[in-house]
XYZ file of C-alpha atoms in Angstrom:
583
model
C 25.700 55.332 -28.773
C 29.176 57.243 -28.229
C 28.830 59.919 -31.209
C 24.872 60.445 -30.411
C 25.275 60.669 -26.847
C 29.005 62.963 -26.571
C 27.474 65.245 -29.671
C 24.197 65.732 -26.675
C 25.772 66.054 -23.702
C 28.418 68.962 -25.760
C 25.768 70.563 -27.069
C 23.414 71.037 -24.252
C 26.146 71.593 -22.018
C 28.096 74.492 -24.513
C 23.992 76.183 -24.261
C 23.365 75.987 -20.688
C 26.730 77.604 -19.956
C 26.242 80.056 -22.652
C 22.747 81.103 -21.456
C 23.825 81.591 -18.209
C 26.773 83.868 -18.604
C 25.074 86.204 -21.015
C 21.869 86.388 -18.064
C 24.808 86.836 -15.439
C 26.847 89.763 -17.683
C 23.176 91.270 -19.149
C 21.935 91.859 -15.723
C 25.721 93.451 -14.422
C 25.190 95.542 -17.595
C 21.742 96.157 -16.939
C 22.340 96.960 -13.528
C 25.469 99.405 -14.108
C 23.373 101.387 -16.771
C 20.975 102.666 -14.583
C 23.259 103.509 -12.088
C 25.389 105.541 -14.095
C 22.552 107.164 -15.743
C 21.329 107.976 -12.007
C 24.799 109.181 -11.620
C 24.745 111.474 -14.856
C 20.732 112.700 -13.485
C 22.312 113.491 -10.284
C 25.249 115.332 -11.316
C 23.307 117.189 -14.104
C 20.970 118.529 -11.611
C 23.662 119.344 -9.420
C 25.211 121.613 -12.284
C 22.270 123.246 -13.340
C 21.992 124.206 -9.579
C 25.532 125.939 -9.868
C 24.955 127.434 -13.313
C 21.863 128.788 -12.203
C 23.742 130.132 -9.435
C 26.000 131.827 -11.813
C 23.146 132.695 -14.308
C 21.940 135.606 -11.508
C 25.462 136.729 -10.830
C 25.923 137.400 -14.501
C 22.631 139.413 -14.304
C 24.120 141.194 -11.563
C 27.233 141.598 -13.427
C 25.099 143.358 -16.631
C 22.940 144.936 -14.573
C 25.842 147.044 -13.014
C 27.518 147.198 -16.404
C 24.219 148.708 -18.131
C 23.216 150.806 -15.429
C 27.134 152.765 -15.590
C 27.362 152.345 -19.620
C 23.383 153.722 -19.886
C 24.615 156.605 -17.799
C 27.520 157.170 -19.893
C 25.234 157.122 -22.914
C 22.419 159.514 -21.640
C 25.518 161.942 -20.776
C 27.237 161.818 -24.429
C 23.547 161.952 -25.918
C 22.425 165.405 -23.983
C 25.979 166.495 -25.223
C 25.467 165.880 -29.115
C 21.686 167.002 -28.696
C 23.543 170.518 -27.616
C 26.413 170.724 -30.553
C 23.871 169.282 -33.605
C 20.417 171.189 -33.049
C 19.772 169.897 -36.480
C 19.777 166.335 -38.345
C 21.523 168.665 -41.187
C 24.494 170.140 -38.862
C 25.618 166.405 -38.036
C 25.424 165.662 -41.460
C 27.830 168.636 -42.428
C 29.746 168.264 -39.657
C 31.053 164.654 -41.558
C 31.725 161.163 -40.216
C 35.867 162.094 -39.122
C 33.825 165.052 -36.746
C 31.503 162.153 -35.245
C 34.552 160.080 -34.992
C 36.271 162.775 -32.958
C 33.431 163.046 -30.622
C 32.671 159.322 -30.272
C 36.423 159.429 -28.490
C 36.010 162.638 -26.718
C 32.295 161.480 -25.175
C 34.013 158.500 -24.368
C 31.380 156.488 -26.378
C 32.279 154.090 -29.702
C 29.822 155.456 -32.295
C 27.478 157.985 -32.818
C 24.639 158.019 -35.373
C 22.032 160.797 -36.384
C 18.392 158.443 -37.402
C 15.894 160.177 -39.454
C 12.109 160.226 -38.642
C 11.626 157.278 -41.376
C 14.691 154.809 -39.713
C 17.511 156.050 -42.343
C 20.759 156.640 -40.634
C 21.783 159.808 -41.813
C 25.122 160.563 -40.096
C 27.323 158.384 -38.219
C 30.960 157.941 -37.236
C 30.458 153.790 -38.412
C 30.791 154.149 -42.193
C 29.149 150.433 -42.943
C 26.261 151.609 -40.939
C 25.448 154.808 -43.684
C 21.827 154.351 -44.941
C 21.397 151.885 -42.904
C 17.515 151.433 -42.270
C 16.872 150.930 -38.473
C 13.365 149.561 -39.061
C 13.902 146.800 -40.820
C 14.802 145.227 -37.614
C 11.597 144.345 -36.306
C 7.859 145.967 -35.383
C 8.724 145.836 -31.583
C 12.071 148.019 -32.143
C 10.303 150.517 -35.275
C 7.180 151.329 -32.201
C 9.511 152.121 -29.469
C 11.873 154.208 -31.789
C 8.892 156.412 -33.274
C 7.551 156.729 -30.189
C 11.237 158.644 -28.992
C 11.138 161.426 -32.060
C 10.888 164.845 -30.910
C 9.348 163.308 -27.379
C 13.012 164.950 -25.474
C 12.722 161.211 -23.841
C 16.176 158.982 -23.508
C 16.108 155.052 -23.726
C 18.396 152.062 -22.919
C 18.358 149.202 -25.198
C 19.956 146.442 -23.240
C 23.174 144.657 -24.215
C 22.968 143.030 -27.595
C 25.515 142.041 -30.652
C 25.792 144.406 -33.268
C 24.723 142.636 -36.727
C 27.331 144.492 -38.698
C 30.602 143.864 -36.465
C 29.352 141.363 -34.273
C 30.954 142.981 -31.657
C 28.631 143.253 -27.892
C 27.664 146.419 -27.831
C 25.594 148.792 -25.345
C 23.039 151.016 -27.246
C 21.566 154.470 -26.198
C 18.907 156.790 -27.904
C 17.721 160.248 -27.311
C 14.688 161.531 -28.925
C 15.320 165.883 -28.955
C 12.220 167.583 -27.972
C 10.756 168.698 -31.005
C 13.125 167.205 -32.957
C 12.813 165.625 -36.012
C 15.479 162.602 -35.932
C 16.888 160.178 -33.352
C 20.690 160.520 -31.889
C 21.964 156.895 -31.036
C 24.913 156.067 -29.241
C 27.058 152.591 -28.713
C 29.247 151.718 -26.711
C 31.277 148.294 -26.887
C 30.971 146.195 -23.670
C 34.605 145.803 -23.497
C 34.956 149.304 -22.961
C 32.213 149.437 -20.438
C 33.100 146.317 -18.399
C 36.794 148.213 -18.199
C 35.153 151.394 -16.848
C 32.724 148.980 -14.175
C 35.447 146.069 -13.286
C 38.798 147.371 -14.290
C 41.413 144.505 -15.287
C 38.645 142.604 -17.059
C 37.352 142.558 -20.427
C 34.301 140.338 -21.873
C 35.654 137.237 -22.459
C 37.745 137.161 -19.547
C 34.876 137.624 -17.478
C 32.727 135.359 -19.429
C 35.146 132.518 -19.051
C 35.509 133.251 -15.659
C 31.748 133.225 -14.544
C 31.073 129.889 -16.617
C 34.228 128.235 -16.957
C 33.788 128.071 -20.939
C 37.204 128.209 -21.526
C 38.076 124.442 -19.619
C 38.917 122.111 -22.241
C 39.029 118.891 -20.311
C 36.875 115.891 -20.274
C 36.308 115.013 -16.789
C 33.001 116.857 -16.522
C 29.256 115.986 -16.600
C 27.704 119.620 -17.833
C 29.491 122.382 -18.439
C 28.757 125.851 -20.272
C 30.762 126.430 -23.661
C 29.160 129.467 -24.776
C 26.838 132.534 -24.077
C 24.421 133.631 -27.417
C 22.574 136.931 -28.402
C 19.838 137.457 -31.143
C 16.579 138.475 -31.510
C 16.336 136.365 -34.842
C 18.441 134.689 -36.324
C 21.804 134.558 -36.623
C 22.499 134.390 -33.465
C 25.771 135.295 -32.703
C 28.222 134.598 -29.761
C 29.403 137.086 -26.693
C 32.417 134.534 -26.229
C 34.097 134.953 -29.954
C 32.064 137.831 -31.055
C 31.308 135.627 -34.358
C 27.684 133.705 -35.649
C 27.632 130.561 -34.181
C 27.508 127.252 -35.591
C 24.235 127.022 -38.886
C 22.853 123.973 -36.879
C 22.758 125.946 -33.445
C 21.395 128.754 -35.418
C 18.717 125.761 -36.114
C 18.396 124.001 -32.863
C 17.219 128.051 -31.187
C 15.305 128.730 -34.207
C 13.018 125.643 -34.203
C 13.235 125.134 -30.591
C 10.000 125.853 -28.272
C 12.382 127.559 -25.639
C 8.427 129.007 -23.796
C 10.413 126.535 -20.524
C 13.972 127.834 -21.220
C 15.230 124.357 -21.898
C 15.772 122.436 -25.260
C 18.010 119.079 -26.292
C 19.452 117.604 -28.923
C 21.966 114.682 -29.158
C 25.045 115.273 -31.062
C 26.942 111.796 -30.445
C 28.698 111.535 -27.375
C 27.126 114.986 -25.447
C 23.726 116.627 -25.509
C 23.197 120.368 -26.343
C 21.189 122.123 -23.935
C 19.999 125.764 -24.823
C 18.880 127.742 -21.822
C 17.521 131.262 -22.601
C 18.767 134.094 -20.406
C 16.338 136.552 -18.739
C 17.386 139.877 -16.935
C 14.911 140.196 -14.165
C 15.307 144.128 -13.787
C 12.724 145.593 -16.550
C 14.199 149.392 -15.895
C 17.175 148.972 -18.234
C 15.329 149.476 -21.512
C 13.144 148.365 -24.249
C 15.172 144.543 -25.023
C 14.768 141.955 -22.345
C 14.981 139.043 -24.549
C 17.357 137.692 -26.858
C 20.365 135.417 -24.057
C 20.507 132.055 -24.027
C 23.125 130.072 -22.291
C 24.398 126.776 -24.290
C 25.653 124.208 -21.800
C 27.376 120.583 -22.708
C 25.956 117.385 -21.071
C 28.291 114.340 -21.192
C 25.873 111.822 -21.803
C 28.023 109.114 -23.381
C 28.696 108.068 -19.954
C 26.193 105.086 -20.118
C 27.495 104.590 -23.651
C 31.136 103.962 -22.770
C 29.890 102.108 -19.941
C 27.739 99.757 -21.885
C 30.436 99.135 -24.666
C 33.638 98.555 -22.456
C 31.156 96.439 -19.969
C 29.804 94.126 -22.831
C 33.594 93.657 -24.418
C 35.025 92.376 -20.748
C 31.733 90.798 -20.131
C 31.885 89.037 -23.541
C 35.757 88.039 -22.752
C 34.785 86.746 -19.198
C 31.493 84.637 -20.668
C 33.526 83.197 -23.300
C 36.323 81.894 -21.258
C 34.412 80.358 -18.452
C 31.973 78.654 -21.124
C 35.764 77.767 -23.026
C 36.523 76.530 -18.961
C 33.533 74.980 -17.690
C 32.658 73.140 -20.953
C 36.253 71.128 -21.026
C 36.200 70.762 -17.185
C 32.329 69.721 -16.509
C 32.441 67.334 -19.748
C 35.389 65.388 -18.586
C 34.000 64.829 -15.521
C 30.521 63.895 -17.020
C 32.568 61.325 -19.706
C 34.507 59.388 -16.765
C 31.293 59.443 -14.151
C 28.566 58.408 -16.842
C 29.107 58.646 -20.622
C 32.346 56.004 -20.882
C 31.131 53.926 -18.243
C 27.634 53.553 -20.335
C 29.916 52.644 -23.356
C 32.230 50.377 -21.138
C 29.282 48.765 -19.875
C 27.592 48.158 -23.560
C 30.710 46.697 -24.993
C 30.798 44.100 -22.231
C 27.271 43.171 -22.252
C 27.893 42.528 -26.092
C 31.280 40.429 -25.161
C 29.149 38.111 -23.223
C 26.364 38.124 -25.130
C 28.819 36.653 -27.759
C 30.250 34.650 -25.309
C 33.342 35.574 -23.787
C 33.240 34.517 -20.202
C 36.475 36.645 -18.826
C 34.741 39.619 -19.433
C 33.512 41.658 -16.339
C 30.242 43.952 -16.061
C 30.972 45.588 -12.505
C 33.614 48.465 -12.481
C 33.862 48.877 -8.694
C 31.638 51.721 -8.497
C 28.842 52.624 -5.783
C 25.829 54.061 -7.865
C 23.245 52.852 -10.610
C 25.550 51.886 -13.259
C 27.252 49.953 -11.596
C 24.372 48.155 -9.750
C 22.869 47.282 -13.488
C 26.205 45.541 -14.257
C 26.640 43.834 -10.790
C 23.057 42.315 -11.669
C 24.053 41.488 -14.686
C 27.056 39.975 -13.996
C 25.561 37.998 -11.403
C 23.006 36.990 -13.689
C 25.202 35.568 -16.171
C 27.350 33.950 -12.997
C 23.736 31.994 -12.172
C 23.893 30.936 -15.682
C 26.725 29.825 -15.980
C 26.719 27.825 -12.711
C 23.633 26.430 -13.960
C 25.625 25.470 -17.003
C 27.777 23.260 -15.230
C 25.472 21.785 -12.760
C 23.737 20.796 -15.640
C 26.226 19.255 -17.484
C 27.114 17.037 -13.967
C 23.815 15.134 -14.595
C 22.396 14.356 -17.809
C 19.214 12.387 -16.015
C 18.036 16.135 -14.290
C 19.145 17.799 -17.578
C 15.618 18.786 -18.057
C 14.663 19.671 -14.657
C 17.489 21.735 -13.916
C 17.077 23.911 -17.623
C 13.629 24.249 -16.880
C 14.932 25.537 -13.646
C 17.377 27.912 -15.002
C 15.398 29.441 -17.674
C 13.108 30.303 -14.439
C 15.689 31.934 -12.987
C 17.329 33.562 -15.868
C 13.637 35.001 -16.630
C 13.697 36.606 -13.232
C 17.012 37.956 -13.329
C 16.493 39.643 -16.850
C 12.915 41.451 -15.524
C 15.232 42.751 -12.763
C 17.576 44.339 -14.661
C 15.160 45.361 -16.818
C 13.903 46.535 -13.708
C 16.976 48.518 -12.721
C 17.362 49.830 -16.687
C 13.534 51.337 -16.405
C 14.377 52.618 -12.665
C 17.182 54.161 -13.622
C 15.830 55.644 -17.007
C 13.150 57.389 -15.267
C 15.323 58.979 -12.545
C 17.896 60.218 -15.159
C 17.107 63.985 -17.081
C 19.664 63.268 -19.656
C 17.711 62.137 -23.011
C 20.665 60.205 -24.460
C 21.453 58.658 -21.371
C 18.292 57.676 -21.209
C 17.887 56.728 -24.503
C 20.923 54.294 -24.027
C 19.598 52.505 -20.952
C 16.785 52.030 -22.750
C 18.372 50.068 -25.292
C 19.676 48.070 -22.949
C 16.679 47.697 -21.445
C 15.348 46.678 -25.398
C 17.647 43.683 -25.753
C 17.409 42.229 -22.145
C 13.896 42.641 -22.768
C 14.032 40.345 -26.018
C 15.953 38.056 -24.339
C 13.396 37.450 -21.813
C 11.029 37.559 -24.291
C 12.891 34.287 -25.997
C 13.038 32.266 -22.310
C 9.207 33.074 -21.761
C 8.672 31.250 -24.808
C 11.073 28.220 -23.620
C 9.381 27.918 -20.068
C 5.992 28.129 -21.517
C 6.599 24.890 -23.799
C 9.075 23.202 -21.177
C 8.132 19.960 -23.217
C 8.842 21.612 -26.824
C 12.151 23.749 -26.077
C 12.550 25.246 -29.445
C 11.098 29.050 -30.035
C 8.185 29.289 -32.508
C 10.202 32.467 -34.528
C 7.401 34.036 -36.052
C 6.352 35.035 -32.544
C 9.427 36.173 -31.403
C 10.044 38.659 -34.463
C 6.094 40.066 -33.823
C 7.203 40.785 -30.071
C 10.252 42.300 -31.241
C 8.569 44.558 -33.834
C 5.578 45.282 -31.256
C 8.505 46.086 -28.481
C 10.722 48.447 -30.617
C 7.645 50.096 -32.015
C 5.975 50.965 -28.459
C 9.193 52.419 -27.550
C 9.184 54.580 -30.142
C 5.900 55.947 -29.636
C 2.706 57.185 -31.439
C 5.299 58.332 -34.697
C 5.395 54.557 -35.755
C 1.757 54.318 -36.069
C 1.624 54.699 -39.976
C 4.484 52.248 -40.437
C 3.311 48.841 -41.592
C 4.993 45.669 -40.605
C 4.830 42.203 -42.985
C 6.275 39.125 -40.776
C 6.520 36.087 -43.302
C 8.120 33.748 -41.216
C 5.881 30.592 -41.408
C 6.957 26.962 -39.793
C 10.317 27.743 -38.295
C 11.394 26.823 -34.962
C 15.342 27.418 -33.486
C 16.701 26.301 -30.446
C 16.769 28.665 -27.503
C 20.713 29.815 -28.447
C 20.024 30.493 -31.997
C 16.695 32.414 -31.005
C 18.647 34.750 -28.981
C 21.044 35.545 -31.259
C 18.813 35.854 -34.460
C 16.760 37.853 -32.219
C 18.935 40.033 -31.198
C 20.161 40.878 -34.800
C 16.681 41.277 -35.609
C 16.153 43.440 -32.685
C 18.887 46.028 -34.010
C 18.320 45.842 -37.577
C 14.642 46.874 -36.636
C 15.383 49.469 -34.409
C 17.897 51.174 -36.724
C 15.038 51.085 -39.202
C 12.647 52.819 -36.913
C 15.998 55.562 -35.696
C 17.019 56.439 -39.188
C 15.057 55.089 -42.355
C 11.647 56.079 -40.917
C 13.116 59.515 -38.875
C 11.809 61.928 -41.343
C 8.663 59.913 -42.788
C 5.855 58.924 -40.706
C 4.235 56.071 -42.691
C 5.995 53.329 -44.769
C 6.370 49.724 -44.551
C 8.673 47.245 -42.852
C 8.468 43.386 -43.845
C 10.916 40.791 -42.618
C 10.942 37.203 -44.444
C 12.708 33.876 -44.136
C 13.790 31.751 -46.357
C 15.284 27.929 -45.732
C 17.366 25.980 -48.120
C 19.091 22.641 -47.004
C 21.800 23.892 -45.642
C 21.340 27.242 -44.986
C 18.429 29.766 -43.693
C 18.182 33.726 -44.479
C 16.302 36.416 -42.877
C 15.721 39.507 -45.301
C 14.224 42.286 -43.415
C 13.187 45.323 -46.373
C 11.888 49.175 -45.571
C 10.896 51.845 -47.531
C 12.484 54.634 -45.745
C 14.028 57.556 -46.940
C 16.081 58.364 -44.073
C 20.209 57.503 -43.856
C 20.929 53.841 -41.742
C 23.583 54.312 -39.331
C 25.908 51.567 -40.460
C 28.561 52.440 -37.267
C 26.844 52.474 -34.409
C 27.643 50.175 -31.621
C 24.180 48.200 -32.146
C 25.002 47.263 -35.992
C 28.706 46.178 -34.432
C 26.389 43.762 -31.953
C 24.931 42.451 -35.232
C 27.775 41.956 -36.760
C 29.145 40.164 -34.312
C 26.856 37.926 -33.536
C 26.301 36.990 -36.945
C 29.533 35.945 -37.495
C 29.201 33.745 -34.055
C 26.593 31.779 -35.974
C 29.297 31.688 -38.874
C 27.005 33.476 -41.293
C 26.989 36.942 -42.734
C 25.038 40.150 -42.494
C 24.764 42.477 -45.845
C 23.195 45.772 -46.956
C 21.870 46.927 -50.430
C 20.322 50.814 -50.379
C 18.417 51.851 -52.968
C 14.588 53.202 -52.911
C 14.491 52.043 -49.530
C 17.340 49.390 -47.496
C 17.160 45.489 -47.688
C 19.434 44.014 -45.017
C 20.302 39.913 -45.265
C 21.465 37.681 -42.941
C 22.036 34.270 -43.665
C 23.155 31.240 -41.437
C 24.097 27.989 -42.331
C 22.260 25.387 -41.066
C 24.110 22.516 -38.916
């Protein structure tokens, strides 16, 4: 019983622990997720409240920077309109003229566009035969529609493709002219002329914070873009951006102004950037804002969480497993084994040993019964002996007695085997209750033929086989059973004892030859010399015998209290032998 019944109770105990600390630490993890993702909801609202807030000072900000640069612009352009009447003067004039007048008109560059998009004079060398409507139908309309119309137009803030520098453009269409004049000016110089002391990526930084490095935020902006197509390029470093941002705008439906995309521990968010005044010129389109989202709050959260979770479930299953089975082995386990071993003493016959151990509950009421059922016994015993003349009377008597007191305890064994949830324990008190049932079985037979006191055996081993096999349930209903035991009759000692190795041998069969099979065959046989009788007992199992449990010690020892010997052959099956001599 001990190995069975310590490997159950550690097992079941290790998984009940187990479950219940990973259902404690999944639901603090479960809980803490959502609350920090509520937190990171929260907080990114909050931001996008306060960088929306910024958004419309920035358009403030280019609004007034525009409006002053555009004015600047319109003045330089009615000034070159007046020195080149001709697309042909600006060309002889040369590009270190232009140059000279860019600085003087306090503009950047100056370029002289033909009527088909060609720049034909300029002061930016890489921008000579440049073709001005390649860059889109939108831009090639509104240009044609300036030639010779004496009209002047803004185009708003943008980053030049060449340079990539921010630039303001303006263009002047002479009246009657032939060709374009376009001006540029770069925003540096025109924030300097609106907000002196600041320059673009001062003021950028300042307005969105971009140039915080730290990572105590929840959603910041890193970075302010410009393009009409791609590649987009960046106001901040005046450079293309990243190829998969240039992706993430181009593919992205940005119709709401808002697009994601995960990048490991933050999420890109691409807001696009729209100047609400429409009198600044022909490009309203073509901002975006890229902001930074810490999302790998919940992330961090879940991953340190589960580690010191994992740490805390581990030791309190390390904790409550040692504690909670040391207290289970001294209130139940090794009081069950205490109290087998002495039922097995005195089934043997030692009369010192002692089945109560003092305690209050069920255990140790089945071993106060006991004990005071072998005490009646025993008494009887020696009244008995006092009076040879009410010999009969008095074992007649006694076996009445004895009878009761084994249904109580068998009593007590069932009561307590129903109340109990442990399956081992159980199992164990039911064992108990097996072999005080067979020795009540044995005393039925003696009362029943007062007159005949010896037990007719081949009844005793079809009870026993009928008992074990209804305690074992419907799995023992293929197993065949072959009692040849014909004409043999034992005194009531013997009977006990024969039975009770029977009772054990038979059981193990059922426990361990026939666990895995559910048919087969069992057959026990006797055989009787002059002076000595054997009992074979064969089965076909294919299942291992337990050859140490404490039942098989019983066996043992009983056997050698009737001086014989108990054996074991395996082979196809197990054949078991016990032979007695015969006094």
């Amino acid at each position: 019983m001990e190995p069975r019944l310590r490997h159950y109770i550690s097992v079941r105990l290790m998984l009940s622990i187990m479950a219940s600390g990973i259902l404690a630490g999944g639901a603090v993890i479960l809980a803490g997720t959502l609350l920090i993702e509520d937190i990171v909801d929260d907080a990114t609202s909050i931001a996008f409240r306060e960088i929306e807030n910024r958004l419309s000072i920035m358009e403030a900000i280019l609004s007034r920077i525009e409006r002053d640069a555009s004015e600047a612009g319109f003045k330089a352009l009615a000034m070159l309109e007046a020195q080149y009447p001709s697309i042909e003067e600006a060309m002889a004039a040369g590009m270190d003229t232009l140059k000279n007048d860019a600085e003087r008109l306090g503009v950047d560059e100056v370029y002289f566009i033909s009527n088909d998009g060609i720049i034909a004079a300029t002061s930016f060398e890489p921008d000579v035969g440049f073709n001005l409507f390649s860059l889109g139908t939108n831009f090639v309309g509104r240009l044609t529609q300036l030639i010779g119309s004496g009209r002047f137009e803004n185009l708003r803030i943008s980053i030049s493709t060449r340079t990539s520098h921010a630039n303001s453009y303006q263009f002047h269409g002479p009246d009657g002219a032939d060709f374009i004049i376009e001006v540029s000016t770069r925003l540096d110089r025109a924030i300097a002329r609106t907000f002196p002391g600041y320059e673009l990526h001062s003021l950028l930084k300042l307005l969105f914070n971009t140039g915080y490095e730290g990572n105590d935020y929840i959603v910041k902006a890193t970075d302010v873009l410009w393009g009409l197509n791609p590649p987009y390029r960046s106001f901040i470093s005046e450079q293309p951006i990243d190829p998969e941002l240039q992706i993430m705008i181009r593919d992205a439906s940005l119709s709401d102004g808002l697009w994601t995309e995960p990048d490991g521990k933050n999420t890109i968010i691409v807001r696009q950037l729209k100047i609400k005044n429409e009198e600044l010129g022909i490009a309203d389109q073509g901002l975006f804002v890229v902001f930074s989202v810490r999302t790998s709050l919940s992330r961090d959260f879940i991953i340190s969480s589960v580690a010191l979770s994992g740490f805390l479930i581990l030791t309190s299953i390390v904790l409550s497993f040692f504690l909670t089975r040391k207290s289970f082995d001294k209130r139940v386990t090794s009081r069950l084994e205490t109290l087998e071993t002495a039922m097995s003493k005195v089934a043997a016959g030692d009369e010192e040993t002692s089945l109560d151990d003092g305690m209050t509950d069920e255990i140790a009421s089945i071993g106060r019964s006991a004990e005071n059922m072998v005490a009646q016994i025993r008494e009887r015993n020696t009244e008995l002996l006092a009076s040879h003349a009410a010999n009969h009377a008095l074992i007649h008597e006694l076996d009445h007695r004895v009878h009761n007191n084994l249904q109580f305890a068998m009593s007590l064994a069932s009561m307590q085997s129903r109340t109990t949830e442990s399956t081992a324990t159980k199992d164990a008190l039911e064992r108990m209750r097996s072999r005080l049932t067979m020795m009540s079985m044995v005393q039925d037979h003696a009362i029943k033929k007062s007159d005949f006191p010896d037990i007719d055996m081949t009844r005793i081993f079809y009870d026993i086989c009928a008992e074990i096999s209804g305690y074992h349930g419907y799995s023992t209903a293929g197993i065949k059973r072959w009692i040849e035991v014909e004409d043999l009759f034992l005194d009531t000692e013997t009977a006990i004892a024969i039975g009770l190795v029977a009772a054990e041998i038979i059981d193990n069969a059922y426990r361990h030859a026939f666990k895995t099979s559910k048919t087969g065959t069992l057959s026990i046989r006797s055989e009787k010399t002059d002076d000595s009788l054997a009992f074979t007992f064969d089965d076909d199992g294919e299942g291992v015998i337990d050859k140490v449990s404490v039942g098989l010690e019983l066996a043992l020892a009983l056997s050698d209290q009737l001086g014989g010997s108990l054996t074991w052959q395996s082979g196809e099956g197990h054949r078991v032998l016990l032979t007695i001599p015969l006094a």
